[in-house]
């Protein structure tokens, strides 16, 4: 019995770091892993005057030679029959070129496009080289007299944008950006006010590529190269039927701009810089 008591006493002495010999050991909790931290939210602009949706046109002209190539994946709500008949509103060759050239890009996608090409939408949304942003569901204009586009009524503008985000989720796009491009680039105060509750930043551009309905790739290339400045946002299109030269333009523009010292970034990087 004495021997047993001595052994117990010795054990207690050796365990003096514990609050009591009979205390229940507490599990050691590992420090939080950096890999499990929640991703930071994409950068956005603060609301404009009167709390209106803010508008972004280009990045800093002095913080490095950066440029964002953006591509509108256009398809209006009533073009399903044309797609069924064989018209191509997608452009896999363009996306393959961007991947081969390792060019980060922002794709402004309509919800209708995502419904027509869900596998491509999902592939873009899950590829870290790209970010998917909102170009409305229907590609109807948010103002009157916008390049002949049908118009969406003021009381349906917010719903149209939210419907596009829902279409992206159904297609498997995990985190579409809180950026919105007005169809045709047309907006007014009423449109900016209608989208304020959605919390998006409207993204315009300062370089018009001129690729829409163009057939001369060299002319489009010249227009892009002549317009780009540090912080530029270039608007192009990801629609074979409406912009057949865009892949060739990208293959010409990218190496030339890199030779000039430009670095390609997504819109989110320009907004956050």
PDB file of C-alpha atoms in Angstrom:
ATOM      1  CA  UNK A   1       0.000   0.000   0.000  1.00  0.00           C
ATOM      2  CA  UNK A   2       2.915   2.362   0.888  1.00  0.00           C
ATOM      3  CA  UNK A   3       4.530   1.582  -2.462  1.00  0.00           C
ATOM      4  CA  UNK A   4       1.275   2.397  -4.265  1.00  0.00           C
ATOM      5  CA  UNK A   5       0.949   5.701  -2.415  1.00  0.00           C
ATOM      6  CA  UNK A   6       4.533   6.627  -3.299  1.00  0.00           C
ATOM      7  CA  UNK A   7       3.841   5.877  -6.988  1.00  0.00           C
ATOM      8  CA  UNK A   8       0.737   8.037  -6.973  1.00  0.00           C
ATOM      9  CA  UNK A   9       2.598  10.843  -5.195  1.00  0.00           C
ATOM     10  CA  UNK A  10       5.427  10.675  -7.718  1.00  0.00           C
ATOM     11  CA  UNK A  11       2.972  10.825 -10.576  1.00  0.00           C
ATOM     12  CA  UNK A  12       1.390  13.938  -9.111  1.00  0.00           C
ATOM     13  CA  UNK A  13       4.773  15.609  -8.693  1.00  0.00           C
ATOM     14  CA  UNK A  14       5.692  14.844 -12.297  1.00  0.00           C
ATOM     15  CA  UNK A  15       2.326  16.311 -13.385  1.00  0.00           C
ATOM     16  CA  UNK A  16       2.680  19.511 -11.430  1.00  0.00           C
ATOM     17  CA  UNK A  17       1.855  21.549 -14.513  1.00  0.00           C
ATOM     18  CA  UNK A  18      -1.707  20.325 -14.165  1.00  0.00           C
ATOM     19  CA  UNK A  19      -4.096  22.045 -11.803  1.00  0.00           C
ATOM     20  CA  UNK A  20      -4.689  18.761  -9.953  1.00  0.00           C
ATOM     21  CA  UNK A  21      -3.461  15.211 -10.290  1.00  0.00           C
ATOM     22  CA  UNK A  22      -6.915  13.986 -11.111  1.00  0.00           C
ATOM     23  CA  UNK A  23      -7.748  16.793 -13.583  1.00  0.00           C
ATOM     24  CA  UNK A  24      -9.074  15.748 -16.984  1.00  0.00           C
ATOM     25  CA  UNK A  25      -6.548  16.573 -19.728  1.00  0.00           C
ATOM     26  CA  UNK A  26      -7.856  19.263 -22.146  1.00  0.00           C
ATOM     27  CA  UNK A  27      -7.522  18.661 -25.876  1.00  0.00           C
ATOM     28  CA  UNK A  28      -5.028  20.837 -27.677  1.00  0.00           C
ATOM     29  CA  UNK A  29      -6.807  22.942 -30.327  1.00  0.00           C
ATOM     30  CA  UNK A  30      -4.719  23.627 -33.439  1.00  0.00           C
ATOM     31  CA  UNK A  31      -4.225  27.206 -34.474  1.00  0.00           C
ATOM     32  CA  UNK A  32      -6.531  28.318 -37.285  1.00  0.00           C
ATOM     33  CA  UNK A  33      -5.079  27.439 -40.654  1.00  0.00           C
ATOM     34  CA  UNK A  34      -4.488  30.220 -43.134  1.00  0.00           C
ATOM     35  CA  UNK A  35      -5.879  27.981 -45.855  1.00  0.00           C
ATOM     36  CA  UNK A  36      -9.274  27.851 -44.136  1.00  0.00           C
ATOM     37  CA  UNK A  37      -9.695  31.599 -43.766  1.00  0.00           C
ATOM     38  CA  UNK A  38     -12.725  33.016 -45.501  1.00  0.00           C
ATOM     39  CA  UNK A  39     -11.843  34.648 -48.839  1.00  0.00           C
ATOM     40  CA  UNK A  40     -11.915  38.419 -48.870  1.00  0.00           C
ATOM     41  CA  UNK A  41     -14.805  40.098 -50.622  1.00  0.00           C
ATOM     42  CA  UNK A  42     -14.142  41.461 -54.109  1.00  0.00           C
ATOM     43  CA  UNK A  43     -13.355  45.188 -54.077  1.00  0.00           C
ATOM     44  CA  UNK A  44     -16.159  47.569 -55.019  1.00  0.00           C
ATOM     45  CA  UNK A  45     -16.546  51.329 -55.172  1.00  0.00           C
ATOM     46  CA  UNK A  46     -18.428  53.314 -52.572  1.00  0.00           C
ATOM     47  CA  UNK A  47     -21.881  54.501 -53.647  1.00  0.00           C
ATOM     48  CA  UNK A  48     -21.928  57.606 -55.781  1.00  0.00           C
ATOM     49  CA  UNK A  49     -23.659  60.926 -55.040  1.00  0.00           C
ATOM     50  CA  UNK A  50     -27.055  60.406 -53.488  1.00  0.00           C
ATOM     51  CA  UNK A  51     -26.235  56.765 -52.790  1.00  0.00           C
ATOM     52  CA  UNK A  52     -26.444  55.852 -56.478  1.00  0.00           C
ATOM     53  CA  UNK A  53     -24.691  52.831 -57.968  1.00  0.00           C
ATOM     54  CA  UNK A  54     -21.028  53.813 -58.525  1.00  0.00           C
ATOM     55  CA  UNK A  55     -19.531  53.739 -62.019  1.00  0.00           C
ATOM     56  CA  UNK A  56     -15.967  52.608 -62.782  1.00  0.00           C
ATOM     57  CA  UNK A  57     -14.383  53.476 -66.140  1.00  0.00           C
ATOM     58  CA  UNK A  58     -10.651  52.951 -65.720  1.00  0.00           C
ATOM     59  CA  UNK A  59      -7.993  52.376 -63.132  1.00  0.00           C
ATOM     60  CA  UNK A  60      -5.091  54.491 -61.968  1.00  0.00           C
ATOM     61  CA  UNK A  61      -2.954  56.086 -64.661  1.00  0.00           C
ATOM     62  CA  UNK A  62       0.060  56.244 -62.340  1.00  0.00           C
ATOM     63  CA  UNK A  63       0.158  52.913 -60.435  1.00  0.00           C
ATOM     64  CA  UNK A  64       1.875  50.784 -63.057  1.00  0.00           C
ATOM     65  CA  UNK A  65       1.163  49.814 -66.648  1.00  0.00           C
ATOM     66  CA  UNK A  66      -1.866  47.611 -66.128  1.00  0.00           C
ATOM     67  CA  UNK A  67      -4.737  46.964 -68.524  1.00  0.00           C
ATOM     68  CA  UNK A  68      -7.934  44.923 -68.195  1.00  0.00           C
ATOM     69  CA  UNK A  69      -9.349  43.094 -71.188  1.00  0.00           C
ATOM     70  CA  UNK A  70     -13.087  42.564 -70.744  1.00  0.00           C
ATOM     71  CA  UNK A  71     -15.392  40.467 -72.885  1.00  0.00           C
ATOM     72  CA  UNK A  72     -19.165  40.747 -73.134  1.00  0.00           C
ATOM     73  CA  UNK A  73     -20.856  37.354 -73.555  1.00  0.00           C
ATOM     74  CA  UNK A  74     -24.009  38.741 -75.145  1.00  0.00           C
ATOM     75  CA  UNK A  75     -27.246  36.930 -75.748  1.00  0.00           C
ATOM     76  CA  UNK A  76     -30.680  38.489 -75.491  1.00  0.00           C
ATOM     77  CA  UNK A  77     -33.604  36.711 -73.914  1.00  0.00           C
ATOM     78  CA  UNK A  78     -35.344  36.161 -77.260  1.00  0.00           C
ATOM     79  CA  UNK A  79     -32.410  34.695 -79.234  1.00  0.00           C
ATOM     80  CA  UNK A  80     -32.919  31.074 -78.242  1.00  0.00           C
ATOM     81  CA  UNK A  81     -34.415  30.166 -81.613  1.00  0.00           C
ATOM     82  CA  UNK A  82     -31.385  31.578 -83.395  1.00  0.00           C
ATOM     83  CA  UNK A  83     -29.055  29.540 -81.207  1.00  0.00           C
ATOM     84  CA  UNK A  84     -31.113  26.422 -81.883  1.00  0.00           C
ATOM     85  CA  UNK A  85     -30.820  27.136 -85.606  1.00  0.00           C
ATOM     86  CA  UNK A  86     -27.029  27.135 -85.321  1.00  0.00           C
ATOM     87  CA  UNK A  87     -25.991  30.707 -84.585  1.00  0.00           C
ATOM     88  CA  UNK A  88     -22.969  30.796 -82.269  1.00  0.00           C
ATOM     89  CA  UNK A  89     -23.184  33.240 -79.401  1.00  0.00           C
ATOM     90  CA  UNK A  90     -20.126  31.666 -77.755  1.00  0.00           C
ATOM     91  CA  UNK A  91     -16.457  31.753 -78.770  1.00  0.00           C
ATOM     92  CA  UNK A  92     -14.441  28.795 -77.454  1.00  0.00           C
ATOM     93  CA  UNK A  93     -11.479  29.714 -79.663  1.00  0.00           C
ATOM     94  CA  UNK A  94     -11.179  33.090 -77.978  1.00  0.00           C
ATOM     95  CA  UNK A  95     -11.242  31.560 -74.496  1.00  0.00           C
ATOM     96  CA  UNK A  96      -8.638  28.991 -75.579  1.00  0.00           C
ATOM     97  CA  UNK A  97      -6.423  31.809 -76.859  1.00  0.00           C
ATOM     98  CA  UNK A  98      -6.662  33.693 -73.563  1.00  0.00           C
ATOM     99  CA  UNK A  99      -5.723  30.527 -71.699  1.00  0.00           C
ATOM    100  CA  UNK A 100      -2.823  29.773 -74.023  1.00  0.00           C
ATOM    101  CA  UNK A 101      -1.536  33.330 -73.661  1.00  0.00           C
ATOM    102  CA  UNK A 102      -2.178  33.258 -69.882  1.00  0.00           C
ATOM    103  CA  UNK A 103      -4.189  36.473 -69.968  1.00  0.00           C
ATOM    104  CA  UNK A 104      -6.423  37.205 -66.951  1.00  0.00           C
ATOM    105  CA  UNK A 105      -9.762  38.606 -68.092  1.00  0.00           C
ATOM    106  CA  UNK A 106     -13.214  39.599 -66.904  1.00  0.00           C
ATOM    107  CA  UNK A 107     -16.225  38.158 -68.736  1.00  0.00           C
ATOM    108  CA  UNK A 108     -19.455  40.138 -68.462  1.00  0.00           C
ATOM    109  CA  UNK A 109     -22.052  37.447 -69.039  1.00  0.00           C
ATOM    110  CA  UNK A 110     -25.786  37.609 -69.565  1.00  0.00           C
ATOM    111  CA  UNK A 111     -27.944  35.143 -67.675  1.00  0.00           C
ATOM    112  CA  UNK A 112     -29.410  33.953 -70.958  1.00  0.00           C
ATOM    113  CA  UNK A 113     -25.904  33.158 -72.236  1.00  0.00           C
ATOM    114  CA  UNK A 114     -25.194  31.115 -69.099  1.00  0.00           C
ATOM    115  CA  UNK A 115     -28.388  29.154 -69.670  1.00  0.00           C
ATOM    116  CA  UNK A 116     -27.465  28.480 -73.294  1.00  0.00           C
ATOM    117  CA  UNK A 117     -23.865  27.489 -72.527  1.00  0.00           C
ATOM    118  CA  UNK A 118     -23.841  26.237 -68.913  1.00  0.00           C
ATOM    119  CA  UNK A 119     -20.706  24.117 -69.282  1.00  0.00           C
ATOM    120  CA  UNK A 120     -18.732  27.042 -70.667  1.00  0.00           C
ATOM    121  CA  UNK A 121     -20.107  29.373 -68.000  1.00  0.00           C
ATOM    122  CA  UNK A 122     -19.098  26.898 -65.286  1.00  0.00           C
ATOM    123  CA  UNK A 123     -15.637  26.446 -66.813  1.00  0.00           C
ATOM    124  CA  UNK A 124     -15.053  30.205 -66.874  1.00  0.00           C
ATOM    125  CA  UNK A 125     -16.404  30.662 -63.371  1.00  0.00           C
ATOM    126  CA  UNK A 126     -14.106  28.011 -61.911  1.00  0.00           C
ATOM    127  CA  UNK A 127     -10.942  29.000 -63.772  1.00  0.00           C
ATOM    128  CA  UNK A 128      -8.829  31.378 -61.644  1.00  0.00           C
ATOM    129  CA  UNK A 129      -7.627  33.052 -64.835  1.00  0.00           C
ATOM    130  CA  UNK A 130     -11.102  34.570 -65.299  1.00  0.00           C
ATOM    131  CA  UNK A 131     -13.794  36.292 -63.305  1.00  0.00           C
ATOM    132  CA  UNK A 132     -17.474  36.301 -64.283  1.00  0.00           C
ATOM    133  CA  UNK A 133     -19.463  39.505 -63.881  1.00  0.00           C
ATOM    134  CA  UNK A 134     -23.071  40.469 -64.609  1.00  0.00           C
ATOM    135  CA  UNK A 135     -24.265  41.802 -67.975  1.00  0.00           C
ATOM    136  CA  UNK A 136     -27.994  41.512 -67.127  1.00  0.00           C
ATOM    137  CA  UNK A 137     -30.189  38.515 -67.775  1.00  0.00           C
ATOM    138  CA  UNK A 138     -31.901  39.629 -70.962  1.00  0.00           C
ATOM    139  CA  UNK A 139     -29.404  42.070 -72.545  1.00  0.00           C
ATOM    140  CA  UNK A 140     -32.266  44.525 -72.850  1.00  0.00           C
ATOM    141  CA  UNK A 141     -31.324  48.189 -72.546  1.00  0.00           C
ATOM    142  CA  UNK A 142     -31.700  50.068 -69.263  1.00  0.00           C
ATOM    143  CA  UNK A 143     -32.453  53.316 -71.113  1.00  0.00           C
ATOM    144  CA  UNK A 144     -34.500  54.252 -74.139  1.00  0.00           C
ATOM    145  CA  UNK A 145     -32.834  54.492 -77.561  1.00  0.00           C
ATOM    146  CA  UNK A 146     -29.799  52.274 -76.909  1.00  0.00           C
ATOM    147  CA  UNK A 147     -28.532  50.883 -80.218  1.00  0.00           C
ATOM    148  CA  UNK A 148     -31.955  49.521 -81.055  1.00  0.00           C
ATOM    149  CA  UNK A 149     -32.030  47.116 -78.119  1.00  0.00           C
ATOM    150  CA  UNK A 150     -35.372  46.231 -76.524  1.00  0.00           C
ATOM    151  CA  UNK A 151     -35.754  47.972 -73.167  1.00  0.00           C
ATOM    152  CA  UNK A 152     -36.403  46.682 -69.682  1.00  0.00           C
ATOM    153  CA  UNK A 153     -38.834  48.723 -67.619  1.00  0.00           C
ATOM    154  CA  UNK A 154     -37.618  50.627 -64.588  1.00  0.00           C
ATOM    155  CA  UNK A 155     -39.482  48.415 -62.146  1.00  0.00           C
ATOM    156  CA  UNK A 156     -37.839  45.294 -63.638  1.00  0.00           C
ATOM    157  CA  UNK A 157     -34.204  46.422 -63.741  1.00  0.00           C
ATOM    158  CA  UNK A 158     -33.218  45.071 -60.351  1.00  0.00           C
ATOM    159  CA  UNK A 159     -35.031  41.784 -60.979  1.00  0.00           C
ATOM    160  CA  UNK A 160     -33.269  41.384 -64.326  1.00  0.00           C
ATOM    161  CA  UNK A 161     -29.843  41.698 -62.720  1.00  0.00           C
ATOM    162  CA  UNK A 162     -30.734  39.353 -59.862  1.00  0.00           C
ATOM    163  CA  UNK A 163     -32.135  36.847 -62.346  1.00  0.00           C
ATOM    164  CA  UNK A 164     -28.752  36.788 -64.079  1.00  0.00           C
ATOM    165  CA  UNK A 165     -26.970  35.974 -60.811  1.00  0.00           C
ATOM    166  CA  UNK A 166     -29.465  33.152 -60.255  1.00  0.00           C
ATOM    167  CA  UNK A 167     -28.702  31.798 -63.735  1.00  0.00           C
ATOM    168  CA  UNK A 168     -24.977  31.854 -62.944  1.00  0.00           C
ATOM    169  CA  UNK A 169     -25.535  29.850 -59.759  1.00  0.00           C
ATOM    170  CA  UNK A 170     -27.600  27.251 -61.617  1.00  0.00           C
ATOM    171  CA  UNK A 171     -24.834  26.918 -64.207  1.00  0.00           C
ATOM    172  CA  UNK A 172     -22.294  26.269 -61.448  1.00  0.00           C
ATOM    173  CA  UNK A 173     -20.493  29.613 -61.318  1.00  0.00           C
ATOM    174  CA  UNK A 174     -19.455  29.724 -57.647  1.00  0.00           C
ATOM    175  CA  UNK A 175     -18.788  33.423 -57.058  1.00  0.00           C
ATOM    176  CA  UNK A 176     -19.814  35.829 -59.797  1.00  0.00           C
ATOM    177  CA  UNK A 177     -18.376  39.259 -59.107  1.00  0.00           C
ATOM    178  CA  UNK A 178     -20.463  42.206 -57.836  1.00  0.00           C
ATOM    179  CA  UNK A 179     -19.795  44.096 -61.067  1.00  0.00           C
ATOM    180  CA  UNK A 180     -22.413  45.019 -63.641  1.00  0.00           C
ATOM    181  CA  UNK A 181     -22.102  46.205 -67.222  1.00  0.00           C
ATOM    182  CA  UNK A 182     -25.106  47.908 -68.740  1.00  0.00           C
ATOM    183  CA  UNK A 183     -26.158  46.432 -72.095  1.00  0.00           C
ATOM    184  CA  UNK A 184     -24.832  48.776 -74.740  1.00  0.00           C
ATOM    185  CA  UNK A 185     -23.146  50.732 -71.973  1.00  0.00           C
ATOM    186  CA  UNK A 186     -26.332  52.831 -71.733  1.00  0.00           C
ATOM    187  CA  UNK A 187     -27.407  54.104 -68.313  1.00  0.00           C
ATOM    188  CA  UNK A 188     -28.949  57.120 -66.644  1.00  0.00           C
ATOM    189  CA  UNK A 189     -29.759  58.255 -63.115  1.00  0.00           C
ATOM    190  CA  UNK A 190     -32.914  56.144 -63.019  1.00  0.00           C
ATOM    191  CA  UNK A 191     -30.955  52.998 -63.885  1.00  0.00           C
ATOM    192  CA  UNK A 192     -28.238  53.737 -61.317  1.00  0.00           C
ATOM    193  CA  UNK A 193     -30.890  54.275 -58.653  1.00  0.00           C
ATOM    194  CA  UNK A 194     -32.731  51.056 -59.553  1.00  0.00           C
ATOM    195  CA  UNK A 195     -29.580  48.969 -59.025  1.00  0.00           C
ATOM    196  CA  UNK A 196     -28.470  50.574 -55.763  1.00  0.00           C
ATOM    197  CA  UNK A 197     -30.063  47.814 -53.612  1.00  0.00           C
ATOM    198  CA  UNK A 198     -28.137  45.135 -55.534  1.00  0.00           C
ATOM    199  CA  UNK A 199     -24.810  46.533 -54.314  1.00  0.00           C
ATOM    200  CA  UNK A 200     -22.945  46.296 -57.602  1.00  0.00           C
ATOM    201  CA  UNK A 201     -20.320  48.542 -59.138  1.00  0.00           C
ATOM    202  CA  UNK A 202     -21.183  49.466 -62.724  1.00  0.00           C
ATOM    203  CA  UNK A 203     -18.190  48.905 -65.013  1.00  0.00           C
ATOM    204  CA  UNK A 204     -17.797  50.868 -68.225  1.00  0.00           C
ATOM    205  CA  UNK A 205     -14.586  51.240 -70.262  1.00  0.00           C
ATOM    206  CA  UNK A 206     -12.227  53.811 -71.737  1.00  0.00           C
ATOM    207  CA  UNK A 207     -11.155  51.829 -74.833  1.00  0.00           C
ATOM    208  CA  UNK A 208     -13.708  50.716 -77.415  1.00  0.00           C
ATOM    209  CA  UNK A 209     -12.184  47.891 -79.437  1.00  0.00           C
ATOM    210  CA  UNK A 210     -14.699  48.169 -82.249  1.00  0.00           C
ATOM    211  CA  UNK A 211     -14.844  44.377 -82.620  1.00  0.00           C
ATOM    212  CA  UNK A 212     -18.651  44.243 -82.697  1.00  0.00           C
ATOM    213  CA  UNK A 213     -19.672  43.230 -86.219  1.00  0.00           C
ATOM    214  CA  UNK A 214     -16.149  44.021 -87.481  1.00  0.00           C
ATOM    215  CA  UNK A 215     -14.555  41.996 -90.266  1.00  0.00           C
ATOM    216  CA  UNK A 216     -11.138  43.690 -90.348  1.00  0.00           C
ATOM    217  CA  UNK A 217      -9.045  42.294 -87.496  1.00  0.00           C
ATOM    218  CA  UNK A 218      -6.117  44.593 -88.258  1.00  0.00           C
ATOM    219  CA  UNK A 219      -8.271  47.703 -87.932  1.00  0.00           C
ATOM    220  CA  UNK A 220      -9.622  46.532 -84.581  1.00  0.00           C
ATOM    221  CA  UNK A 221      -6.099  45.727 -83.410  1.00  0.00           C
ATOM    222  CA  UNK A 222      -4.896  49.222 -84.311  1.00  0.00           C
ATOM    223  CA  UNK A 223      -7.809  50.800 -82.495  1.00  0.00           C
ATOM    224  CA  UNK A 224      -7.035  48.900 -79.294  1.00  0.00           C
ATOM    225  CA  UNK A 225      -3.305  49.580 -79.401  1.00  0.00           C
ATOM    226  CA  UNK A 226      -3.850  53.283 -80.074  1.00  0.00           C
ATOM    227  CA  UNK A 227      -6.321  53.615 -77.208  1.00  0.00           C
ATOM    228  CA  UNK A 228      -4.713  51.703 -74.358  1.00  0.00           C
ATOM    229  CA  UNK A 229      -3.181  53.700 -71.515  1.00  0.00           C
ATOM    230  CA  UNK A 230      -2.147  52.601 -68.003  1.00  0.00           C
ATOM    231  CA  UNK A 231      -5.275  51.538 -66.121  1.00  0.00           C
ATOM    232  CA  UNK A 232      -7.382  51.083 -69.252  1.00  0.00           C
ATOM    233  CA  UNK A 233     -10.469  48.900 -69.466  1.00  0.00           C
ATOM    234  CA  UNK A 234     -10.919  47.503 -72.991  1.00  0.00           C
ATOM    235  CA  UNK A 235     -14.346  46.288 -74.098  1.00  0.00           C
ATOM    236  CA  UNK A 236     -14.518  43.340 -76.496  1.00  0.00           C
ATOM    237  CA  UNK A 237     -17.044  40.594 -77.178  1.00  0.00           C
ATOM    238  CA  UNK A 238     -17.181  36.837 -76.704  1.00  0.00           C
ATOM    239  CA  UNK A 239     -19.707  36.116 -79.455  1.00  0.00           C
ATOM    240  CA  UNK A 240     -18.601  34.449 -82.686  1.00  0.00           C
ATOM    241  CA  UNK A 241     -21.590  35.517 -84.751  1.00  0.00           C
ATOM    242  CA  UNK A 242     -21.395  39.187 -83.753  1.00  0.00           C
ATOM    243  CA  UNK A 243     -17.634  39.585 -83.269  1.00  0.00           C
ATOM    244  CA  UNK A 244     -15.821  37.119 -85.531  1.00  0.00           C
ATOM    245  CA  UNK A 245     -12.401  38.832 -85.427  1.00  0.00           C
ATOM    246  CA  UNK A 246     -11.881  38.999 -81.652  1.00  0.00           C
ATOM    247  CA  UNK A 247      -9.673  35.923 -81.281  1.00  0.00           C
ATOM    248  CA  UNK A 248      -7.289  37.202 -83.963  1.00  0.00           C
ATOM    249  CA  UNK A 249      -7.259  40.628 -82.348  1.00  0.00           C
ATOM    250  CA  UNK A 250      -6.343  39.180 -78.955  1.00  0.00           C
ATOM    251  CA  UNK A 251      -3.525  37.111 -80.427  1.00  0.00           C
ATOM    252  CA  UNK A 252      -2.086  40.283 -81.975  1.00  0.00           C
ATOM    253  CA  UNK A 253      -2.742  42.749 -79.153  1.00  0.00           C
ATOM    254  CA  UNK A 254      -1.470  40.718 -76.202  1.00  0.00           C
ATOM    255  CA  UNK A 255       2.166  40.247 -77.265  1.00  0.00           C
ATOM    256  CA  UNK A 256       2.402  43.855 -78.480  1.00  0.00           C
ATOM    257  CA  UNK A 257       1.127  45.299 -75.213  1.00  0.00           C
ATOM    258  CA  UNK A 258       3.412  43.025 -73.230  1.00  0.00           C
ATOM    259  CA  UNK A 259       6.312  44.267 -75.356  1.00  0.00           C
ATOM    260  CA  UNK A 260       5.294  47.789 -74.334  1.00  0.00           C
ATOM    261  CA  UNK A 261       5.496  46.816 -70.683  1.00  0.00           C
ATOM    262  CA  UNK A 262       1.807  46.332 -69.928  1.00  0.00           C
ATOM    263  CA  UNK A 263       0.542  43.734 -67.467  1.00  0.00           C
ATOM    264  CA  UNK A 264      -2.914  42.208 -67.905  1.00  0.00           C
ATOM    265  CA  UNK A 265      -5.220  42.153 -64.887  1.00  0.00           C
ATOM    266  CA  UNK A 266      -8.871  41.515 -64.071  1.00  0.00           C
ATOM    267  CA  UNK A 267     -11.253  44.375 -63.389  1.00  0.00           C
ATOM    268  CA  UNK A 268     -11.228  43.500 -59.688  1.00  0.00           C
ATOM    269  CA  UNK A 269      -7.517  44.286 -59.480  1.00  0.00           C
ATOM    270  CA  UNK A 270      -7.989  47.663 -61.143  1.00  0.00           C
ATOM    271  CA  UNK A 271     -10.832  48.544 -58.781  1.00  0.00           C
ATOM    272  CA  UNK A 272      -8.855  47.416 -55.748  1.00  0.00           C
ATOM    273  CA  UNK A 273      -5.644  49.231 -56.654  1.00  0.00           C
TER     274      UNK A 273
END
